[in-house]
Tab-separated table of C-alpha atoms and ligand atoms in Angstrom:
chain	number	residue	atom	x	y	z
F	1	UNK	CA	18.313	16.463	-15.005
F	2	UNK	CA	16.802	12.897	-14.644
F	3	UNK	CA	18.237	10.094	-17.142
F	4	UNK	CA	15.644	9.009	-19.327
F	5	UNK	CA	16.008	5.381	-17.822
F	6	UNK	CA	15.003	6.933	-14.081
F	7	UNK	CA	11.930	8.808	-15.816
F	8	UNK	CA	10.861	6.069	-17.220
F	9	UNK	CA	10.505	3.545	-13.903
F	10	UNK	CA	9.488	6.818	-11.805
F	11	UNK	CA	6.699	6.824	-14.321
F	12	UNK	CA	6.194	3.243	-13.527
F	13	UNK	CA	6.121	4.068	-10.430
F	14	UNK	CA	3.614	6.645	-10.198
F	15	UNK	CA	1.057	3.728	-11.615
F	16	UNK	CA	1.741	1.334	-8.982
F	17	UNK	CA	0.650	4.056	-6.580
F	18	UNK	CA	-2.146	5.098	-8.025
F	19	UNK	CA	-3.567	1.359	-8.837
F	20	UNK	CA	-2.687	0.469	-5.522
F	21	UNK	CA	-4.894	3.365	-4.199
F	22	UNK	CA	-7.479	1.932	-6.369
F	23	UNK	CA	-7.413	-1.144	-4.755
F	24	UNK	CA	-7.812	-0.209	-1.394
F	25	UNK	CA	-10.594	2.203	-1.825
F	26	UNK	CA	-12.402	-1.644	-3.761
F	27	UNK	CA	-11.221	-2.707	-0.396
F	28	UNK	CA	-13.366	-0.094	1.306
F	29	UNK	CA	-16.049	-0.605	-0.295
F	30	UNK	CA	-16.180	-4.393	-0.101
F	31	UNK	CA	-15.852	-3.553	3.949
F	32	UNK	CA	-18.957	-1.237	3.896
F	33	UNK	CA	-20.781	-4.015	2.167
F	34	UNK	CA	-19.559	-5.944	4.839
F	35	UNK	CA	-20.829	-3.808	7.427
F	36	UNK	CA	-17.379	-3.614	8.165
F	37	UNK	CA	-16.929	0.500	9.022
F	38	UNK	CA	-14.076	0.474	11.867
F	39	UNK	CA	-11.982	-2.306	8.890
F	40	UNK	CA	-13.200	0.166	5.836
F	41	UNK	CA	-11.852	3.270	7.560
F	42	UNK	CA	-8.399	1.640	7.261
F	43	UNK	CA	-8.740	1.255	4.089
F	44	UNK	CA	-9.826	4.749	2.940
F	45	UNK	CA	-6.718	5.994	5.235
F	46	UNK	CA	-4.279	3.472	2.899
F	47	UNK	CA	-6.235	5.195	-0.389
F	48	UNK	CA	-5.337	8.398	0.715
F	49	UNK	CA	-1.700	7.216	1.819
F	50	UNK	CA	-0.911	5.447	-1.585
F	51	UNK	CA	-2.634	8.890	-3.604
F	52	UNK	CA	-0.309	10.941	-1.510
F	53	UNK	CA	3.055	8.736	-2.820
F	54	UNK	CA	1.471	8.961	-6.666
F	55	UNK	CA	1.057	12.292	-6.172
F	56	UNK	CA	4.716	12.967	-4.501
F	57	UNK	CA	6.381	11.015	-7.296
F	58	UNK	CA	4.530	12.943	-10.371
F	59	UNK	CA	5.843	16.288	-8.221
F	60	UNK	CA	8.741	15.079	-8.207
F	61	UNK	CA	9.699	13.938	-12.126
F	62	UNK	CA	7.111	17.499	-13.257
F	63	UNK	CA	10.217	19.521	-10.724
F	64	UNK	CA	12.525	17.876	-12.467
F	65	UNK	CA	11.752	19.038	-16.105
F	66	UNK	CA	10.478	15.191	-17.536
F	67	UNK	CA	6.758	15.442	-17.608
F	68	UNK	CA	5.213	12.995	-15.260
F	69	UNK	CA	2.479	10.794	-17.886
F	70	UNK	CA	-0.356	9.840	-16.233
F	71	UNK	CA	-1.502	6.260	-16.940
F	72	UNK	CA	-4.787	5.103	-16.286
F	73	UNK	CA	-5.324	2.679	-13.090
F	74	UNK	CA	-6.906	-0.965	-13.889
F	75	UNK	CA	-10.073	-2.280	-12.576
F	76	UNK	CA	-9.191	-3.411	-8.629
F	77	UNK	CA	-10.321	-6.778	-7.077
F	78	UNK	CA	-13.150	-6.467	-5.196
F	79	UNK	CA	-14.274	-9.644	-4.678
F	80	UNK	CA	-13.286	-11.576	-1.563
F	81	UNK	CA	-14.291	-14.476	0.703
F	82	UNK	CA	-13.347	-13.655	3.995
F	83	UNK	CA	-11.387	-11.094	5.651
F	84	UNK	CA	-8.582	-13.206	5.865
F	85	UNK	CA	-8.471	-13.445	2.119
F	86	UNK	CA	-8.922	-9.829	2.206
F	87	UNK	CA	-5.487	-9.008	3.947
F	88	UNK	CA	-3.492	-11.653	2.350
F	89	UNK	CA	-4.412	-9.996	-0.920
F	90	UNK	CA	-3.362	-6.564	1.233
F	91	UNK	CA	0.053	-8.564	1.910
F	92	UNK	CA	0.489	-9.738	-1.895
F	93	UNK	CA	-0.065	-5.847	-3.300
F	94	UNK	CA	1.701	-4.331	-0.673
F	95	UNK	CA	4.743	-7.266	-1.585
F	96	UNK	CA	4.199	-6.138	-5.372
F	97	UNK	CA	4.492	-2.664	-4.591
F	98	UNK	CA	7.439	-3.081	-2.453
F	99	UNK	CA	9.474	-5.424	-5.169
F	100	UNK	CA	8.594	-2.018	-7.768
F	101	UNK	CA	10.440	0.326	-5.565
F	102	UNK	CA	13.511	-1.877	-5.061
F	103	UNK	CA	13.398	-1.550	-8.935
F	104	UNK	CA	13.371	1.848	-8.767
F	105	UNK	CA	15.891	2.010	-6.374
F	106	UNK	CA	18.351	-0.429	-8.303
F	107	UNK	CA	17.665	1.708	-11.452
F	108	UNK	CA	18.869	4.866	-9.620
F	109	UNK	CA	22.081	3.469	-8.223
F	110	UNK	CA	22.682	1.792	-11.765
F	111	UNK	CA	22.495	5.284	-13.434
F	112	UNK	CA	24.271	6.835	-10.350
F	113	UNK	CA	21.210	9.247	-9.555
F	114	UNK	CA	21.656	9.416	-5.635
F	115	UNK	CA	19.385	12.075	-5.259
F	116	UNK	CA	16.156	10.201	-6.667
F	117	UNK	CA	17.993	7.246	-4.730
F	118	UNK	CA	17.889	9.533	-1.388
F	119	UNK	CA	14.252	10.337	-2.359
F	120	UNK	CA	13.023	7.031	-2.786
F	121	UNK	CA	14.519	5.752	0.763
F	122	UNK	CA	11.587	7.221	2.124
F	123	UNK	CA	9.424	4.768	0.263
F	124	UNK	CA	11.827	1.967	0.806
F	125	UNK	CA	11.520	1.957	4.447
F	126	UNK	CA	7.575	2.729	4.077
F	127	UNK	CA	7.401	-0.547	2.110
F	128	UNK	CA	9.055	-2.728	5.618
F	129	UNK	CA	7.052	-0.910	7.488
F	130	UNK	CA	3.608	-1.601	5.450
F	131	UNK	CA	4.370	-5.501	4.797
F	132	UNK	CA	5.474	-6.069	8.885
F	133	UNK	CA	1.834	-4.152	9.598
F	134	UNK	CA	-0.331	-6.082	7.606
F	135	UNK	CA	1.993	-9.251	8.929
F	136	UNK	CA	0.419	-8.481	12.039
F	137	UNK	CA	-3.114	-7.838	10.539
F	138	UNK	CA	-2.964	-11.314	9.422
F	139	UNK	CA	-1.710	-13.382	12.564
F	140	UNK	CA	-4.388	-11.185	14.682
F	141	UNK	CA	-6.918	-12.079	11.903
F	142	UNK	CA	-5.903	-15.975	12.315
F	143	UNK	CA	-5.833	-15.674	16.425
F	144	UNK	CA	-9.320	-14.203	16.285
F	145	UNK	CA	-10.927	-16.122	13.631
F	146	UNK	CA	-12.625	-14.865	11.230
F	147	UNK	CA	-15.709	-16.088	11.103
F	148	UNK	CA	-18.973	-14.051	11.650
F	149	UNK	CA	-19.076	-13.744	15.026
F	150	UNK	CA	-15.483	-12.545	15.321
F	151	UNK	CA	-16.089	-10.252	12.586
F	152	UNK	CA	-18.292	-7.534	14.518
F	153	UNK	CA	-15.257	-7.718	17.470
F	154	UNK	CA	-12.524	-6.902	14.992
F	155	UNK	CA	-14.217	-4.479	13.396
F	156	UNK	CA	-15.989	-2.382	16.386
F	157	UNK	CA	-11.637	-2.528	17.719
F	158	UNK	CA	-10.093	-2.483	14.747
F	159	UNK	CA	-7.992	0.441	15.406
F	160	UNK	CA	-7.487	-0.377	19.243
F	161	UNK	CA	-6.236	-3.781	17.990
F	162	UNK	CA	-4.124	-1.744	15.273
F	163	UNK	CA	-2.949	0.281	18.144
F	164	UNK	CA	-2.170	-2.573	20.065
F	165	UNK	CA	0.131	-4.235	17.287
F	166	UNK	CA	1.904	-1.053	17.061
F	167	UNK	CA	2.754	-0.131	20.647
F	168	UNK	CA	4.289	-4.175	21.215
F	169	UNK	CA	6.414	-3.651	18.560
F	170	UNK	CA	7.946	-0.364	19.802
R	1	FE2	FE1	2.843	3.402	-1.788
């Protein structure tokens, strides 16, 4: 049985997934209005991604017998300047979202629920793993430049440059 304090920020929780799935399918959309397809297909991928953690944390508080509530998500940004603006925007939700799961986290170990701790580690490491990507996004964004011209380049290799990014880290 989940304290009524862990219920409560798991149902916080659940909200900060599902807005930030919001936001990146904006994000899509601003990249097809871009012209932007190789750059919006990242974005549907996140969408799906941050759906698939809403959906794993209402699973998780419904198997536990506290009915997960399900809020409804805000309008997202979708206004932008430049694709630079674009992914430091990426950097500040994915930040927000990571600083929410810490809470979580902290709110487990204060009510000594190491189970729900255990399954939010998951997440925890996710959250490193998201803010060092997008990191990366931005300093390739910056080496490239982002104006027109490098736009169509980024975009037709977006994924070989994502790719890329990955496979120096490892
Ligand atoms: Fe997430």
């Amino acid at each position: 049985m989940l304290s009524t304090e862990v219920v409560e920020i798991l149902n916080k929780q659940t909200a900060v997934e599902a807005n930030a799935s919001h936001a990146y399918l904006a994000l899509a959309s601003w990249s097809e209005e871009k012209n932007l397809p190789g750059i919006a297909e990242y974005f549907y991928v996140a969408a799906e991604d941050e759906r698939s953690h809403f959906l794993e944390i209402v699973k998780y508080i419904n198997q536990h017998q506290a009915p997960a509530i399900i809020k409804s998500v805000s309008q997202p940004r979708s206004s932008f300047i430049s694709l630079l603006e674009v992914f430091q925007f990426v950097w500040e939700l994915e930040h927000n979202n990571t600083l929410n799961i810490n809470e979580v986290a902290s709110v487990c170990l204060k009510n000594k629920d190491f189970a729900t701790y255990k399954f939010m580690e998951a997440f925890i490491i996710e959250q490193q793993n998201s803010e060092k990507s997008v990191e990366d996004l931005i300093h390739m964004i910056k080496t490239l430049g982002h104006e027109d011209k490098n736009l169509y380049y980024i975009n037709k290799n977006f994924k070989k440059l994502l790719d890329k990014a990955a496979a120096s880290e490892a």
